C-alpha cells in the first residue's frame, strides 16, 4: 500500500488545496454525525422527561444544523474527490500512452491490443476509484468512527468497553479475507483483459473469420473466456462480500449485550434514559462506517493489482531508443538489396 501512494503522491501533491477541502469536508461530516447522536440525550431527557419547553424550541434547529453540516460536507467531499480522481486519470492515461508509443514494434507484436486497451481503460478506472472515492471515504469514515467512539465513551465508559471490545475480534478473519480478495482481484482483471483482447481480435479480423468460416470456432473460444471470467468474478464476490455480514453478526452480539447491561444501568438509575439512547444510537451508527471501511480495504485490493499492471508498462524501458546511435559518416544514399514482398 505504501508503494501505491508513493507512486501517485506526485499527482496528489498537485491537488493539495483540493485535498485540504476534502479533509475539511470529512471533518464536517464526522463532527455533524457525532453531534447528531449526542443530541439524542437532551432530546429525551430535557423534552420528553423534564418537559422543558425552552429546549423544545432550540433542539429541532440544532438537529437541522447537524444534518445540514453533514450534507454540506458530503457534497463538498464528493465534488472535490471526483475532481482529483478525474484529473489524475487524465494525466496517467496521457503518460501511459506516451510510454506505449515509445515501445519497439516487437513489444506490440508480443502483446495483445485488447490487453493494452484494458490497462488504459479498466485498470486506470480502478486507480481513479482508489485515489478519489476510496481515499476520501476512508478519511471520512475514519474520522466518523473517532467522533462516534467519543460519544459512546462520553455517555458511558462502562458500556463502551462492552460495545467496543468485540470489534478487534473481527480483524483476524477480515485480514485473511482481504489477502484472498487481492489474489482473486488479480485473476479477475487478467481474465477481463483476455476478454477485451479476444473481442479486439475478433473485430479487427472479422473479414478473415468470415472468409475462413471460423464464426463457430471464434464464438466457442469467446464463450470459454467468458465462462472463466464469470467463475472468477463470482468467487471474488463470494469472498469479498462475506466481511459485511460478519461485521453485522459481531455487531449484533455487542448491541445485545449493551441493551441488557444498559437496561440494568437505567433501571438502577446509574445512567439516564437519554444518555443510554444516545449511546445506543452512536453504537448502532458506528458499525456503518466500520463496515464501509472494511469494504473499502477489500475493494482497494483491486486497485493495488491494477497499479502493478499499469506500472509494468510505465516502468518498462523500450528496447530501441530513437537517436541512441551516432553514425560516424553522413548518409548520402539509401540502397535496398534482396528485398522481397509476399502477399
PDB file of C-alpha atoms in Angstrom, residues 44-307:
ATOM      1  CA  UNK A  44     -35.178  12.583  25.513  1.00  0.00           C
ATOM      2  CA  UNK A  45     -34.084  13.882  28.925  1.00  0.00           C
ATOM      3  CA  UNK A  46     -34.998  17.560  28.593  1.00  0.00           C
ATOM      4  CA  UNK A  47     -38.034  17.462  26.280  1.00  0.00           C
ATOM      5  CA  UNK A  48     -39.797  14.136  26.859  1.00  0.00           C
ATOM      6  CA  UNK A  49     -38.888  13.549  30.507  1.00  0.00           C
ATOM      7  CA  UNK A  50     -38.311  17.016  32.050  1.00  0.00           C
ATOM      8  CA  UNK A  51     -40.909  18.717  29.763  1.00  0.00           C
ATOM      9  CA  UNK A  52     -38.552  21.655  29.116  1.00  0.00           C
ATOM     10  CA  UNK A  53     -40.349  23.949  26.622  1.00  0.00           C
ATOM     11  CA  UNK A  54     -37.249  26.115  26.142  1.00  0.00           C
ATOM     12  CA  UNK A  55     -35.243  23.118  24.876  1.00  0.00           C
ATOM     13  CA  UNK A  56     -38.201  22.161  22.680  1.00  0.00           C
ATOM     14  CA  UNK A  57     -37.659  25.409  20.757  1.00  0.00           C
ATOM     15  CA  UNK A  58     -33.873  25.029  20.473  1.00  0.00           C
ATOM     16  CA  UNK A  59     -33.190  21.326  19.809  1.00  0.00           C
ATOM     17  CA  UNK A  60     -35.053  20.970  16.474  1.00  0.00           C
ATOM     18  CA  UNK A  61     -32.869  23.726  14.997  1.00  0.00           C
ATOM     19  CA  UNK A  62     -29.732  22.066  16.357  1.00  0.00           C
ATOM     20  CA  UNK A  63     -30.758  18.788  14.692  1.00  0.00           C
ATOM     21  CA  UNK A  64     -31.313  20.595  11.372  1.00  0.00           C
ATOM     22  CA  UNK A  65     -27.933  22.310  11.747  1.00  0.00           C
ATOM     23  CA  UNK A  66     -26.224  18.964  12.385  1.00  0.00           C
ATOM     24  CA  UNK A  67     -27.652  17.358   9.260  1.00  0.00           C
ATOM     25  CA  UNK A  68     -27.023  20.500   7.215  1.00  0.00           C
ATOM     26  CA  UNK A  69     -23.350  20.286   8.151  1.00  0.00           C
ATOM     27  CA  UNK A  70     -23.278  16.595   7.250  1.00  0.00           C
ATOM     28  CA  UNK A  71     -24.994  17.138   3.883  1.00  0.00           C
ATOM     29  CA  UNK A  72     -22.735  20.080   3.001  1.00  0.00           C
ATOM     30  CA  UNK A  73     -19.637  18.104   3.912  1.00  0.00           C
ATOM     31  CA  UNK A  74     -20.774  15.130   1.817  1.00  0.00           C
ATOM     32  CA  UNK A  75     -21.354  17.335  -1.232  1.00  0.00           C
ATOM     33  CA  UNK A  76     -18.018  19.153  -0.960  1.00  0.00           C
ATOM     34  CA  UNK A  77     -16.133  15.919  -0.397  1.00  0.00           C
ATOM     35  CA  UNK A  78     -17.787  14.128  -3.327  1.00  0.00           C
ATOM     36  CA  UNK A  79     -17.189  17.003  -5.753  1.00  0.00           C
ATOM     37  CA  UNK A  80     -13.530  17.611  -4.939  1.00  0.00           C
ATOM     38  CA  UNK A  81     -12.563  13.930  -4.690  1.00  0.00           C
ATOM     39  CA  UNK A  82     -14.042  13.248  -8.117  1.00  0.00           C
ATOM     40  CA  UNK A  83     -12.261  16.323  -9.485  1.00  0.00           C
ATOM     41  CA  UNK A  84      -8.954  14.994  -8.133  1.00  0.00           C
ATOM     42  CA  UNK A  85      -9.628  11.475  -9.414  1.00  0.00           C
ATOM     43  CA  UNK A  86     -10.628  12.519 -12.939  1.00  0.00           C
ATOM     44  CA  UNK A  87      -7.631  14.829 -13.324  1.00  0.00           C
ATOM     45  CA  UNK A  88      -5.216  12.138 -12.133  1.00  0.00           C
ATOM     46  CA  UNK A  89      -6.746   9.577 -14.510  1.00  0.00           C
ATOM     47  CA  UNK A  90      -6.338  12.034 -17.392  1.00  0.00           C
ATOM     48  CA  UNK A  91      -2.642  12.531 -16.606  1.00  0.00           C
ATOM     49  CA  UNK A  92      -1.920   8.823 -16.089  1.00  0.00           C
ATOM     50  CA  UNK A  93      -3.587   7.940 -19.406  1.00  0.00           C
ATOM     51  CA  UNK A  94      -1.514  10.600 -21.187  1.00  0.00           C
ATOM     52  CA  UNK A  95       1.688   9.307 -19.582  1.00  0.00           C
ATOM     53  CA  UNK A  96       0.804   5.686 -20.301  1.00  0.00           C
ATOM     54  CA  UNK A  97       0.094   6.274 -23.989  1.00  0.00           C
ATOM     55  CA  UNK A  98       3.315   8.286 -24.271  1.00  0.00           C
ATOM     56  CA  UNK A  99       5.226   5.318 -22.811  1.00  0.00           C
ATOM     57  CA  UNK A 100       3.478   2.858 -25.130  1.00  0.00           C
ATOM     58  CA  UNK A 101       4.269   4.891 -28.236  1.00  0.00           C
ATOM     59  CA  UNK A 102       7.980   4.706 -27.365  1.00  0.00           C
ATOM     60  CA  UNK A 103       7.942   0.890 -27.313  1.00  0.00           C
ATOM     61  CA  UNK A 104       9.554  -1.109 -30.107  1.00  0.00           C
ATOM     62  CA  UNK A 105       7.361  -2.954 -32.637  1.00  0.00           C
ATOM     63  CA  UNK A 106       8.358  -6.306 -31.143  1.00  0.00           C
ATOM     64  CA  UNK A 107       6.546  -5.292 -27.942  1.00  0.00           C
ATOM     65  CA  UNK A 108       3.304  -4.720 -29.865  1.00  0.00           C
ATOM     66  CA  UNK A 109       3.756  -7.978 -31.774  1.00  0.00           C
ATOM     67  CA  UNK A 110       4.060  -9.892 -28.494  1.00  0.00           C
ATOM     68  CA  UNK A 111       1.310  -8.020 -26.607  1.00  0.00           C
ATOM     69  CA  UNK A 112      -2.364  -8.271 -27.483  1.00  0.00           C
ATOM     70  CA  UNK A 113      -4.004  -4.960 -28.333  1.00  0.00           C
ATOM     71  CA  UNK A 114      -7.001  -5.782 -26.144  1.00  0.00           C
ATOM     72  CA  UNK A 115      -4.662  -6.284 -23.181  1.00  0.00           C
ATOM     73  CA  UNK A 116      -3.238  -2.787 -23.643  1.00  0.00           C
ATOM     74  CA  UNK A 117      -6.702  -1.266 -24.063  1.00  0.00           C
ATOM     75  CA  UNK A 118      -7.863  -2.980 -20.851  1.00  0.00           C
ATOM     76  CA  UNK A 119      -4.950  -1.488 -18.929  1.00  0.00           C
ATOM     77  CA  UNK A 120      -5.578   2.022 -20.230  1.00  0.00           C
ATOM     78  CA  UNK A 121      -9.341   1.863 -19.592  1.00  0.00           C
ATOM     79  CA  UNK A 122     -10.326  -0.649 -16.900  1.00  0.00           C
ATOM     80  CA  UNK A 123      -7.157  -0.643 -14.777  1.00  0.00           C
ATOM     81  CA  UNK A 124      -6.815   3.139 -14.753  1.00  0.00           C
ATOM     82  CA  UNK A 125     -10.522   3.381 -13.864  1.00  0.00           C
ATOM     83  CA  UNK A 126      -9.798   1.339 -10.737  1.00  0.00           C
ATOM     84  CA  UNK A 127      -6.946   3.707  -9.886  1.00  0.00           C
ATOM     85  CA  UNK A 128      -9.345   6.634 -10.136  1.00  0.00           C
ATOM     86  CA  UNK A 129     -11.760   4.939  -7.730  1.00  0.00           C
ATOM     87  CA  UNK A 130      -8.982   4.294  -5.224  1.00  0.00           C
ATOM     88  CA  UNK A 131      -7.446   7.777  -5.371  1.00  0.00           C
ATOM     89  CA  UNK A 132     -10.763   9.618  -5.198  1.00  0.00           C
ATOM     90  CA  UNK A 133     -13.578   7.554  -3.716  1.00  0.00           C
ATOM     91  CA  UNK A 134     -11.656   5.098  -1.541  1.00  0.00           C
ATOM     92  CA  UNK A 135      -9.187   7.671  -0.234  1.00  0.00           C
ATOM     93  CA  UNK A 136     -11.807  10.272   0.665  1.00  0.00           C
ATOM     94  CA  UNK A 137     -14.239   7.716   2.075  1.00  0.00           C
ATOM     95  CA  UNK A 138     -11.569   6.129   4.264  1.00  0.00           C
ATOM     96  CA  UNK A 139     -10.700   9.554   5.714  1.00  0.00           C
ATOM     97  CA  UNK A 140     -14.364  10.476   6.221  1.00  0.00           C
ATOM     98  CA  UNK A 141     -15.361   7.133   7.712  1.00  0.00           C
ATOM     99  CA  UNK A 142     -12.236   7.046   9.885  1.00  0.00           C
ATOM    100  CA  UNK A 143     -12.997  10.485  11.356  1.00  0.00           C
ATOM    101  CA  UNK A 144     -16.659   9.497  11.799  1.00  0.00           C
ATOM    102  CA  UNK A 145     -15.580   6.424  13.766  1.00  0.00           C
ATOM    103  CA  UNK A 146     -13.438   8.621  16.031  1.00  0.00           C
ATOM    104  CA  UNK A 147     -16.349  11.023  16.614  1.00  0.00           C
ATOM    105  CA  UNK A 148     -18.880   8.277  17.361  1.00  0.00           C
ATOM    106  CA  UNK A 149     -16.461   6.427  19.636  1.00  0.00           C
ATOM    107  CA  UNK A 150     -16.024   9.713  21.518  1.00  0.00           C
ATOM    108  CA  UNK A 151     -19.809   9.964  22.045  1.00  0.00           C
ATOM    109  CA  UNK A 152     -20.004   6.310  23.120  1.00  0.00           C
ATOM    110  CA  UNK A 153     -17.227   6.707  25.703  1.00  0.00           C
ATOM    111  CA  UNK A 154     -18.570  10.075  26.916  1.00  0.00           C
ATOM    112  CA  UNK A 155     -22.068   8.720  27.564  1.00  0.00           C
ATOM    113  CA  UNK A 156     -20.938   5.537  29.347  1.00  0.00           C
ATOM    114  CA  UNK A 157     -17.312   4.343  29.600  1.00  0.00           C
ATOM    115  CA  UNK A 158     -18.511   1.101  31.212  1.00  0.00           C
ATOM    116  CA  UNK A 159     -20.879   0.174  28.376  1.00  0.00           C
ATOM    117  CA  UNK A 160     -18.341   1.406  25.822  1.00  0.00           C
ATOM    118  CA  UNK A 161     -15.913  -1.269  26.998  1.00  0.00           C
ATOM    119  CA  UNK A 162     -18.525  -3.947  26.250  1.00  0.00           C
ATOM    120  CA  UNK A 163     -19.649  -2.451  22.947  1.00  0.00           C
ATOM    121  CA  UNK A 164     -16.184  -1.791  21.530  1.00  0.00           C
ATOM    122  CA  UNK A 165     -14.257  -4.844  22.739  1.00  0.00           C
ATOM    123  CA  UNK A 166     -15.835  -7.131  20.122  1.00  0.00           C
ATOM    124  CA  UNK A 167     -14.688  -5.014  17.156  1.00  0.00           C
ATOM    125  CA  UNK A 168     -10.992  -6.051  17.254  1.00  0.00           C
ATOM    126  CA  UNK A 169     -12.091  -9.709  17.117  1.00  0.00           C
ATOM    127  CA  UNK A 170     -13.299  -9.147  13.555  1.00  0.00           C
ATOM    128  CA  UNK A 171      -9.825  -8.056  12.428  1.00  0.00           C
ATOM    129  CA  UNK A 172      -8.439 -11.624  12.370  1.00  0.00           C
ATOM    130  CA  UNK A 173     -10.832 -13.206   9.836  1.00  0.00           C
ATOM    131  CA  UNK A 174     -11.175  -9.983   7.827  1.00  0.00           C
ATOM    132  CA  UNK A 175      -7.389  -9.726   7.307  1.00  0.00           C
ATOM    133  CA  UNK A 176      -7.427 -13.240   5.816  1.00  0.00           C
ATOM    134  CA  UNK A 177     -10.367 -12.296   3.592  1.00  0.00           C
ATOM    135  CA  UNK A 178      -8.505  -9.226   2.296  1.00  0.00           C
ATOM    136  CA  UNK A 179      -5.446 -11.289   1.308  1.00  0.00           C
ATOM    137  CA  UNK A 180      -7.679 -13.729  -0.561  1.00  0.00           C
ATOM    138  CA  UNK A 181      -9.509 -10.876  -2.305  1.00  0.00           C
ATOM    139  CA  UNK A 182      -6.219  -9.447  -3.618  1.00  0.00           C
ATOM    140  CA  UNK A 183      -5.317 -12.758  -5.286  1.00  0.00           C
ATOM    141  CA  UNK A 184      -8.771 -13.090  -6.827  1.00  0.00           C
ATOM    142  CA  UNK A 185      -8.735  -9.444  -7.961  1.00  0.00           C
ATOM    143  CA  UNK A 186      -5.558 -10.051  -9.960  1.00  0.00           C
ATOM    144  CA  UNK A 187      -7.063 -13.121 -11.628  1.00  0.00           C
ATOM    145  CA  UNK A 188     -10.301 -11.224 -12.327  1.00  0.00           C
ATOM    146  CA  UNK A 189      -8.519  -8.300 -14.013  1.00  0.00           C
ATOM    147  CA  UNK A 190      -6.349 -10.627 -16.092  1.00  0.00           C
ATOM    148  CA  UNK A 191      -9.472 -12.515 -17.193  1.00  0.00           C
ATOM    149  CA  UNK A 192     -11.153  -9.224 -18.117  1.00  0.00           C
ATOM    150  CA  UNK A 193      -8.103  -8.272 -20.180  1.00  0.00           C
ATOM    151  CA  UNK A 194      -8.307 -11.612 -22.028  1.00  0.00           C
ATOM    152  CA  UNK A 195     -11.946 -10.953 -22.940  1.00  0.00           C
ATOM    153  CA  UNK A 196     -11.071  -7.469 -24.209  1.00  0.00           C
ATOM    154  CA  UNK A 197      -8.187  -8.910 -26.215  1.00  0.00           C
ATOM    155  CA  UNK A 198     -10.409 -11.628 -27.668  1.00  0.00           C
ATOM    156  CA  UNK A 199     -13.058  -9.119 -28.752  1.00  0.00           C
ATOM    157  CA  UNK A 200     -10.404  -6.838 -30.239  1.00  0.00           C
ATOM    158  CA  UNK A 201      -9.002  -9.715 -32.298  1.00  0.00           C
ATOM    159  CA  UNK A 202     -12.468 -10.738 -33.492  1.00  0.00           C
ATOM    160  CA  UNK A 203     -13.497  -7.257 -34.604  1.00  0.00           C
ATOM    161  CA  UNK A 204     -10.130  -6.467 -36.191  1.00  0.00           C
ATOM    162  CA  UNK A 205     -10.154  -9.722 -38.164  1.00  0.00           C
ATOM    163  CA  UNK A 206     -13.854 -10.200 -38.808  1.00  0.00           C
ATOM    164  CA  UNK A 207     -13.330 -10.394 -42.595  1.00  0.00           C
ATOM    165  CA  UNK A 208     -10.763 -13.184 -42.252  1.00  0.00           C
ATOM    166  CA  UNK A 209     -13.046 -15.029 -39.826  1.00  0.00           C
ATOM    167  CA  UNK A 210     -15.947 -14.938 -42.281  1.00  0.00           C
ATOM    168  CA  UNK A 211     -13.802 -15.905 -45.263  1.00  0.00           C
ATOM    169  CA  UNK A 212     -12.423 -18.936 -43.390  1.00  0.00           C
ATOM    170  CA  UNK A 213     -15.872 -19.810 -41.987  1.00  0.00           C
ATOM    171  CA  UNK A 214     -14.479 -19.523 -38.455  1.00  0.00           C
ATOM    172  CA  UNK A 215     -17.507 -17.973 -36.719  1.00  0.00           C
ATOM    173  CA  UNK A 216     -18.287 -21.043 -34.603  1.00  0.00           C
ATOM    174  CA  UNK A 217     -14.650 -21.526 -33.629  1.00  0.00           C
ATOM    175  CA  UNK A 218     -14.251 -17.894 -32.516  1.00  0.00           C
ATOM    176  CA  UNK A 219     -17.562 -17.972 -30.651  1.00  0.00           C
ATOM    177  CA  UNK A 220     -16.536 -21.159 -28.835  1.00  0.00           C
ATOM    178  CA  UNK A 221     -13.233 -19.572 -27.786  1.00  0.00           C
ATOM    179  CA  UNK A 222     -15.022 -16.451 -26.527  1.00  0.00           C
ATOM    180  CA  UNK A 223     -17.599 -18.495 -24.570  1.00  0.00           C
ATOM    181  CA  UNK A 224     -14.710 -20.273 -22.825  1.00  0.00           C
ATOM    182  CA  UNK A 225     -13.036 -16.970 -21.865  1.00  0.00           C
ATOM    183  CA  UNK A 226     -16.362 -15.504 -20.743  1.00  0.00           C
ATOM    184  CA  UNK A 227     -17.146 -18.524 -18.565  1.00  0.00           C
ATOM    185  CA  UNK A 228     -13.734 -18.253 -16.876  1.00  0.00           C
ATOM    186  CA  UNK A 229     -14.383 -14.541 -16.240  1.00  0.00           C
ATOM    187  CA  UNK A 230     -17.764 -15.380 -14.683  1.00  0.00           C
ATOM    188  CA  UNK A 231     -16.348 -18.057 -12.362  1.00  0.00           C
ATOM    189  CA  UNK A 232     -13.524 -15.841 -11.113  1.00  0.00           C
ATOM    190  CA  UNK A 233     -15.889 -12.879 -10.700  1.00  0.00           C
ATOM    191  CA  UNK A 234     -18.484 -14.792  -8.692  1.00  0.00           C
ATOM    192  CA  UNK A 235     -15.762 -16.305  -6.494  1.00  0.00           C
ATOM    193  CA  UNK A 236     -14.341 -12.827  -5.893  1.00  0.00           C
ATOM    194  CA  UNK A 237     -17.778 -11.535  -4.857  1.00  0.00           C
ATOM    195  CA  UNK A 238     -18.388 -14.535  -2.572  1.00  0.00           C
ATOM    196  CA  UNK A 239     -15.151 -13.875  -0.677  1.00  0.00           C
ATOM    197  CA  UNK A 240     -15.288 -10.052  -0.660  1.00  0.00           C
ATOM    198  CA  UNK A 241     -18.914  -9.747   0.457  1.00  0.00           C
ATOM    199  CA  UNK A 242     -18.565 -12.006   3.499  1.00  0.00           C
ATOM    200  CA  UNK A 243     -16.913  -9.227   5.520  1.00  0.00           C
ATOM    201  CA  UNK A 244     -20.112  -7.144   5.885  1.00  0.00           C
ATOM    202  CA  UNK A 245     -22.316  -9.994   7.222  1.00  0.00           C
ATOM    203  CA  UNK A 246     -19.505 -10.902   9.606  1.00  0.00           C
ATOM    204  CA  UNK A 247     -19.437  -7.350  10.977  1.00  0.00           C
ATOM    205  CA  UNK A 248     -23.255  -7.377  11.219  1.00  0.00           C
ATOM    206  CA  UNK A 249     -23.196 -10.570  13.273  1.00  0.00           C
ATOM    207  CA  UNK A 250     -20.469  -9.410  15.651  1.00  0.00           C
ATOM    208  CA  UNK A 251     -22.203  -6.040  15.944  1.00  0.00           C
ATOM    209  CA  UNK A 252     -25.489  -7.696  16.898  1.00  0.00           C
ATOM    210  CA  UNK A 253     -23.727  -9.554  19.727  1.00  0.00           C
ATOM    211  CA  UNK A 254     -22.227  -6.313  21.045  1.00  0.00           C
ATOM    212  CA  UNK A 255     -25.530  -4.423  20.831  1.00  0.00           C
ATOM    213  CA  UNK A 256     -27.461  -7.268  22.503  1.00  0.00           C
ATOM    214  CA  UNK A 257     -25.031  -7.199  25.446  1.00  0.00           C
ATOM    215  CA  UNK A 258     -25.233  -3.402  25.640  1.00  0.00           C
ATOM    216  CA  UNK A 259     -29.046  -3.428  25.676  1.00  0.00           C
ATOM    217  CA  UNK A 260     -29.078  -5.952  28.521  1.00  0.00           C
ATOM    218  CA  UNK A 261     -26.382  -4.268  30.623  1.00  0.00           C
ATOM    219  CA  UNK A 262     -27.516  -0.740  29.734  1.00  0.00           C
ATOM    220  CA  UNK A 263     -31.106  -1.571  30.633  1.00  0.00           C
ATOM    221  CA  UNK A 264     -29.938  -2.607  34.100  1.00  0.00           C
ATOM    222  CA  UNK A 265     -27.955   0.626  34.426  1.00  0.00           C
ATOM    223  CA  UNK A 266     -31.052   2.687  33.551  1.00  0.00           C
ATOM    224  CA  UNK A 267     -33.257   0.728  35.971  1.00  0.00           C
ATOM    225  CA  UNK A 268     -30.734   1.260  38.777  1.00  0.00           C
ATOM    226  CA  UNK A 269     -30.509   4.975  37.947  1.00  0.00           C
ATOM    227  CA  UNK A 270     -26.805   4.920  37.077  1.00  0.00           C
ATOM    228  CA  UNK A 271     -27.463   6.388  33.628  1.00  0.00           C
ATOM    229  CA  UNK A 272     -30.318   8.472  32.238  1.00  0.00           C
ATOM    230  CA  UNK A 273     -32.671   7.246  29.520  1.00  0.00           C
ATOM    231  CA  UNK A 274     -31.399   9.976  27.195  1.00  0.00           C
ATOM    232  CA  UNK A 275     -27.748   9.091  27.773  1.00  0.00           C
ATOM    233  CA  UNK A 276     -28.453   5.400  27.129  1.00  0.00           C
ATOM    234  CA  UNK A 277     -30.313   6.047  23.883  1.00  0.00           C
ATOM    235  CA  UNK A 278     -27.609   8.489  22.778  1.00  0.00           C
ATOM    236  CA  UNK A 279     -25.076   5.731  23.492  1.00  0.00           C
ATOM    237  CA  UNK A 280     -27.029   3.040  21.651  1.00  0.00           C
ATOM    238  CA  UNK A 281     -27.655   5.353  18.669  1.00  0.00           C
ATOM    239  CA  UNK A 282     -23.942   6.153  18.378  1.00  0.00           C
ATOM    240  CA  UNK A 283     -23.085   2.450  18.707  1.00  0.00           C
ATOM    241  CA  UNK A 284     -25.615   1.497  16.024  1.00  0.00           C
ATOM    242  CA  UNK A 285     -24.255   4.160  13.682  1.00  0.00           C
ATOM    243  CA  UNK A 286     -20.666   3.184  14.483  1.00  0.00           C
ATOM    244  CA  UNK A 287     -20.947  -0.139  12.684  1.00  0.00           C
ATOM    245  CA  UNK A 288     -21.893   1.546   9.387  1.00  0.00           C
ATOM    246  CA  UNK A 289     -18.539   3.364   8.869  1.00  0.00           C
ATOM    247  CA  UNK A 290     -16.690   0.284  10.135  1.00  0.00           C
ATOM    248  CA  UNK A 291     -18.408  -1.879   7.507  1.00  0.00           C
ATOM    249  CA  UNK A 292     -17.697   0.733   4.858  1.00  0.00           C
ATOM    250  CA  UNK A 293     -14.017   0.847   5.808  1.00  0.00           C
ATOM    251  CA  UNK A 294     -13.872  -2.941   5.602  1.00  0.00           C
ATOM    252  CA  UNK A 295     -15.429  -2.833   2.137  1.00  0.00           C
ATOM    253  CA  UNK A 296     -13.058  -0.028   1.076  1.00  0.00           C
ATOM    254  CA  UNK A 297      -9.997  -2.035   2.143  1.00  0.00           C
ATOM    255  CA  UNK A 298     -11.377  -5.072   0.310  1.00  0.00           C
ATOM    256  CA  UNK A 299     -12.095  -3.136  -2.905  1.00  0.00           C
ATOM    257  CA  UNK A 300      -8.737  -1.374  -2.642  1.00  0.00           C
ATOM    258  CA  UNK A 301      -7.015  -4.684  -3.366  1.00  0.00           C
ATOM    259  CA  UNK A 302      -8.249  -4.447  -6.974  1.00  0.00           C
ATOM    260  CA  UNK A 303      -6.636  -1.021  -7.270  1.00  0.00           C
ATOM    261  CA  UNK A 304      -3.315  -2.378  -5.958  1.00  0.00           C
ATOM    262  CA  UNK A 305      -3.331  -5.085  -8.617  1.00  0.00           C
ATOM    263  CA  UNK A 306      -4.331  -2.563 -11.306  1.00  0.00           C
ATOM    264  CA  UNK A 307      -1.495  -0.261 -10.221  1.00  0.00           C
TER     265      UNK A 307
END
